[in-house]
PDB file of C-alpha atoms and ligand atoms in Angstrom:
ATOM      1  CA  UNK A  27       0.000   0.000   0.000  1.00 74.00           C
ATOM      2  CA  UNK A  28       1.382   3.427  -0.900  1.00 82.00           C
ATOM      3  CA  UNK A  29      -1.153   5.503   0.966  1.00 88.00           C
ATOM      4  CA  UNK A  30      -4.698   5.377   2.324  1.00 93.00           C
ATOM      5  CA  UNK A  31      -7.071   8.332   2.030  1.00 95.00           C
ATOM      6  CA  UNK A  32      -7.630   9.452   5.590  1.00 95.00           C
ATOM      7  CA  UNK A  33     -11.405   9.649   5.034  1.00 94.00           C
ATOM      8  CA  UNK A  34     -11.332   5.983   3.935  1.00 95.00           C
ATOM      9  CA  UNK A  35      -9.569   4.852   7.090  1.00 96.00           C
ATOM     10  CA  UNK A  36     -12.212   2.760   8.911  1.00 96.00           C
ATOM     11  CA  UNK A  37      -9.840   1.375  11.523  1.00 96.00           C
ATOM     12  CA  UNK A  38     -11.751   1.322  14.855  1.00 97.00           C
ATOM     13  CA  UNK A  39      -8.801   2.925  16.674  1.00 98.00           C
ATOM     14  CA  UNK A  40      -8.070   5.584  14.045  1.00 98.00           C
ATOM     15  CA  UNK A  41      -7.479   9.165  15.197  1.00 98.00           C
ATOM     16  CA  UNK A  42      -8.229  11.318  12.179  1.00 97.00           C
ATOM     17  CA  UNK A  43      -7.407  14.704  13.661  1.00 95.00           C
ATOM     18  CA  UNK A  44      -4.834  15.935  16.136  1.00 95.00           C
ATOM     19  CA  UNK A  45      -7.613  17.449  18.248  1.00 94.00           C
ATOM     20  CA  UNK A  46      -8.981  13.924  18.815  1.00 96.00           C
ATOM     21  CA  UNK A  47      -5.672  12.624  20.152  1.00 97.00           C
ATOM     22  CA  UNK A  48      -6.135  11.308  23.693  1.00 97.00           C
ATOM     23  CA  UNK A  49      -5.257   8.697  26.281  1.00 98.00           C
ATOM     24  CA  UNK A  50      -7.882   6.466  27.894  1.00 98.00           C
ATOM     25  CA  UNK A  51      -7.631   3.933  30.694  1.00 97.00           C
ATOM     26  CA  UNK A  52      -9.718   0.742  30.601  1.00 97.00           C
ATOM     27  CA  UNK A  53      -8.773  -1.155  33.729  1.00 96.00           C
ATOM     28  CA  UNK A  54      -5.120  -2.105  33.368  1.00 96.00           C
ATOM     29  CA  UNK A  55      -5.061  -1.249  29.691  1.00 98.00           C
ATOM     30  CA  UNK A  56      -4.108   2.238  28.575  1.00 98.00           C
ATOM     31  CA  UNK A  57      -5.076   3.164  25.025  1.00 98.00           C
ATOM     32  CA  UNK A  58      -3.100   5.951  23.402  1.00 98.00           C
ATOM     33  CA  UNK A  59      -4.905   7.429  20.391  1.00 98.00           C
ATOM     34  CA  UNK A  60      -1.993   9.151  18.693  1.00 98.00           C
ATOM     35  CA  UNK A  61      -1.410  11.014  15.458  1.00 98.00           C
ATOM     36  CA  UNK A  62       1.813  11.496  13.559  1.00 97.00           C
ATOM     37  CA  UNK A  63       2.593  14.260  11.092  1.00 96.00           C
ATOM     38  CA  UNK A  64       5.826  16.000  10.145  1.00 95.00           C
ATOM     39  CA  UNK A  65       7.410  16.406  12.627  1.00 93.00           C
ATOM     40  CA  UNK A  66       5.602  15.495  15.807  1.00 95.00           C
ATOM     41  CA  UNK A  67       3.385  13.019  17.558  1.00 97.00           C
ATOM     42  CA  UNK A  68       0.229  14.093  19.386  1.00 97.00           C
ATOM     43  CA  UNK A  69       0.252  13.699  22.309  1.00 98.00           C
ATOM     44  CA  UNK A  70       3.997  13.884  22.935  1.00 96.00           C
ATOM     45  CA  UNK A  71       3.970  13.935  26.748  1.00 97.00           C
ATOM     46  CA  UNK A  72       2.065  11.288  28.680  1.00 98.00           C
ATOM     47  CA  UNK A  73       1.903  10.392  32.354  1.00 97.00           C
ATOM     48  CA  UNK A  74      -0.227   8.289  34.657  1.00 97.00           C
ATOM     49  CA  UNK A  75       0.754   4.881  33.299  1.00 98.00           C
ATOM     50  CA  UNK A  76       1.726   2.398  36.023  1.00 97.00           C
ATOM     51  CA  UNK A  77       3.933  -0.654  36.149  1.00 97.00           C
ATOM     52  CA  UNK A  78       1.610  -3.600  35.435  1.00 97.00           C
ATOM     53  CA  UNK A  79      -0.361  -1.697  32.802  1.00 97.00           C
ATOM     54  CA  UNK A  80      -0.434  -2.710  29.162  1.00 97.00           C
ATOM     55  CA  UNK A  81      -0.168   0.285  26.869  1.00 98.00           C
ATOM     56  CA  UNK A  82      -1.686   0.021  23.401  1.00 98.00           C
ATOM     57  CA  UNK A  83      -0.350   2.713  21.098  1.00 98.00           C
ATOM     58  CA  UNK A  84      -2.807   3.264  18.245  1.00 98.00           C
ATOM     59  CA  UNK A  85      -0.842   5.501  15.902  1.00 98.00           C
ATOM     60  CA  UNK A  86      -2.473   7.103  12.864  1.00 98.00           C
ATOM     61  CA  UNK A  87      -0.255   8.670  10.231  1.00 97.00           C
ATOM     62  CA  UNK A  88      -2.123  11.795   9.086  1.00 97.00           C
ATOM     63  CA  UNK A  89       0.106  12.385   6.076  1.00 96.00           C
ATOM     64  CA  UNK A  90      -1.499  12.247   2.645  1.00 96.00           C
ATOM     65  CA  UNK A  91       1.683  12.333   0.565  1.00 94.00           C
ATOM     66  CA  UNK A  92       2.441   8.775  -0.531  1.00 92.00           C
ATOM     67  CA  UNK A  93       6.138   8.959   0.297  1.00 92.00           C
ATOM     68  CA  UNK A  94       5.856   9.988   3.961  1.00 95.00           C
ATOM     69  CA  UNK A  95       5.525   6.923   6.142  1.00 95.00           C
ATOM     70  CA  UNK A  96       6.306   7.418   9.829  1.00 96.00           C
ATOM     71  CA  UNK A  97       7.754   4.898  12.223  1.00 97.00           C
ATOM     72  CA  UNK A  98       7.050   4.436  15.900  1.00 97.00           C
ATOM     73  CA  UNK A  99       9.124   2.841  18.617  1.00 97.00           C
ATOM     74  CA  UNK A 100       9.226   3.142  22.392  1.00 97.00           C
ATOM     75  CA  UNK A 101      12.186   2.302  24.606  1.00 94.00           C
ATOM     76  CA  UNK A 102      11.746  -1.069  26.276  1.00 89.00           C
ATOM     77  CA  UNK A 103       9.390  -2.606  23.722  1.00 90.00           C
ATOM     78  CA  UNK A 104      10.361  -6.248  23.216  1.00 84.00           C
ATOM     79  CA  UNK A 105       8.287  -6.937  20.160  1.00 82.00           C
ATOM     80  CA  UNK A 106       8.852  -4.571  17.285  1.00 86.00           C
ATOM     81  CA  UNK A 107       8.416  -1.077  15.981  1.00 94.00           C
ATOM     82  CA  UNK A 108       5.709   0.197  13.661  1.00 96.00           C
ATOM     83  CA  UNK A 109       5.940   1.395  10.101  1.00 96.00           C
ATOM     84  CA  UNK A 110       2.767   3.367   9.392  1.00 96.00           C
ATOM     85  CA  UNK A 111       1.936   4.313   5.833  1.00 96.00           C
ATOM     86  CA  UNK A 112       0.169   7.639   5.117  1.00 97.00           C
ATOM     87  CA  UNK A 113      -3.466   7.482   6.265  1.00 97.00           C
ATOM     88  CA  UNK A 114      -2.963   4.182   8.065  1.00 97.00           C
ATOM     89  CA  UNK A 115      -3.438   3.202  11.739  1.00 98.00           C
ATOM     90  CA  UNK A 116      -1.323   0.583  13.483  1.00 97.00           C
ATOM     91  CA  UNK A 117      -1.064  -0.599  17.078  1.00 97.00           C
ATOM     92  CA  UNK A 118       1.963  -1.426  19.205  1.00 97.00           C
ATOM     93  CA  UNK A 119       1.585  -3.267  22.535  1.00 96.00           C
ATOM     94  CA  UNK A 120       3.977  -2.166  25.286  1.00 97.00           C
ATOM     95  CA  UNK A 121       4.281  -3.540  28.804  1.00 96.00           C
ATOM     96  CA  UNK A 122       6.645  -1.380  30.830  1.00 96.00           C
ATOM     97  CA  UNK A 123       8.319  -3.318  33.647  1.00 95.00           C
ATOM     98  CA  UNK A 124       9.920  -0.481  35.626  1.00 97.00           C
ATOM     99  CA  UNK A 125       9.058   3.055  36.677  1.00 97.00           C
ATOM    100  CA  UNK A 126      10.802   5.775  34.715  1.00 97.00           C
ATOM    101  CA  UNK A 127      10.571   8.199  31.832  1.00 97.00           C
ATOM    102  CA  UNK A 128      10.736   6.504  28.449  1.00 97.00           C
ATOM    103  CA  UNK A 129      11.245   8.139  25.074  1.00 97.00           C
ATOM    104  CA  UNK A 130       9.223   7.250  22.019  1.00 97.00           C
ATOM    105  CA  UNK A 131      10.281   8.316  18.565  1.00 97.00           C
ATOM    106  CA  UNK A 132       9.808   8.089  14.834  1.00 96.00           C
ATOM    107  CA  UNK A 133      11.949   5.371  13.242  1.00 95.00           C
ATOM    108  CA  UNK A 134      11.503   6.245   9.592  1.00 94.00           C
ATOM    109  CA  UNK A 135      13.261   9.260   8.118  1.00 93.00           C
ATOM    110  CA  UNK A 136      10.388  11.625   7.282  1.00 91.00           C
ATOM    111  CA  UNK A 137      11.806  15.159   6.926  1.00 90.00           C
ATOM    112  CA  UNK A 138      14.728  17.361   7.910  1.00 91.00           C
ATOM    113  CA  UNK A 139      13.178  17.541  11.393  1.00 91.00           C
ATOM    114  CA  UNK A 140      12.830  13.772  11.713  1.00 90.00           C
ATOM    115  CA  UNK A 141      15.117  13.671  14.752  1.00 89.00           C
ATOM    116  CA  UNK A 142      12.799  16.091  16.566  1.00 91.00           C
ATOM    117  CA  UNK A 143       9.943  13.640  16.171  1.00 95.00           C
ATOM    118  CA  UNK A 144       9.804  12.187  19.642  1.00 95.00           C
ATOM    119  CA  UNK A 145       8.052  12.376  22.979  1.00 97.00           C
ATOM    120  CA  UNK A 146       8.137  11.002  26.507  1.00 97.00           C
ATOM    121  CA  UNK A 147       5.951   8.812  28.672  1.00 98.00           C
ATOM    122  CA  UNK A 148       6.307   8.580  32.428  1.00 97.00           C
ATOM    123  CA  UNK A 149       5.658   5.220  34.066  1.00 98.00           C
ATOM    124  CA  UNK A 150       4.827   5.404  37.768  1.00 98.00           C
ATOM    125  CA  UNK A 151       5.239   2.584  40.293  1.00 98.00           C
ATOM    126  CA  UNK A 152       2.461  -0.004  40.569  1.00 96.00           C
ATOM    127  CA  UNK A 153      -0.330   1.285  42.790  1.00 93.00           C
ATOM    128  CA  UNK A 154       0.590   4.926  42.204  1.00 96.00           C
ATOM    129  CA  UNK A 155      -2.285   7.426  42.238  1.00 95.00           C
ATOM    130  CA  UNK A 156      -0.806   9.553  39.437  1.00 94.00           C
ATOM    131  CA  UNK A 157      -3.639  10.735  37.208  1.00 94.00           C
ATOM    132  CA  UNK A 158      -3.604   9.971  33.522  1.00 96.00           C
ATOM    133  CA  UNK A 159      -2.517  13.061  31.653  1.00 96.00           C
ATOM    134  CA  UNK A 160      -1.152  14.091  28.292  1.00 97.00           C
ATOM    135  CA  UNK A 161      -0.172  17.181  26.400  1.00 94.00           C
ATOM    136  CA  UNK A 162       1.274  18.382  23.150  1.00 87.00           C
ATOM    137  CA  UNK A 163       4.447  20.391  22.992  1.00 70.00           C
ATOM    138  CA  UNK A 164       4.466  21.706  26.534  1.00 56.00           C
TER     139      UNK A 164
HETATM  140 CU1   CU B   2       8.523  10.689  11.166  1.00 62.81          CU
END
């Protein structure tokens, strides 16, 4: 696939606009509804995840130019990274095993600012009362 028209993306976890980017907790699962576009992810700062949670990163590439895939990886993932074609949504499962601040980043060269395309997620100890929170660029 070279690219998918964003309006034709029927993926149930698609995030078709940056303003819809969000993080939701469902028990011990945390769902991150994330967008990627040159040269940032939304959200790019997340906290309130706890050791013992499973984080499901649903990343939608908002680009509509066929030659701008984005990648996604998070430090400590033991499975893989994502390659997300323009207009596509893909999910990465991540089970952090220790408290800390972990970077996530684009793994596919996408523009001159590719190396800026990153963010951070804080993982709190199991049982922590830290509220789920996220932001973009601040
Ligand atoms: Cu990128």
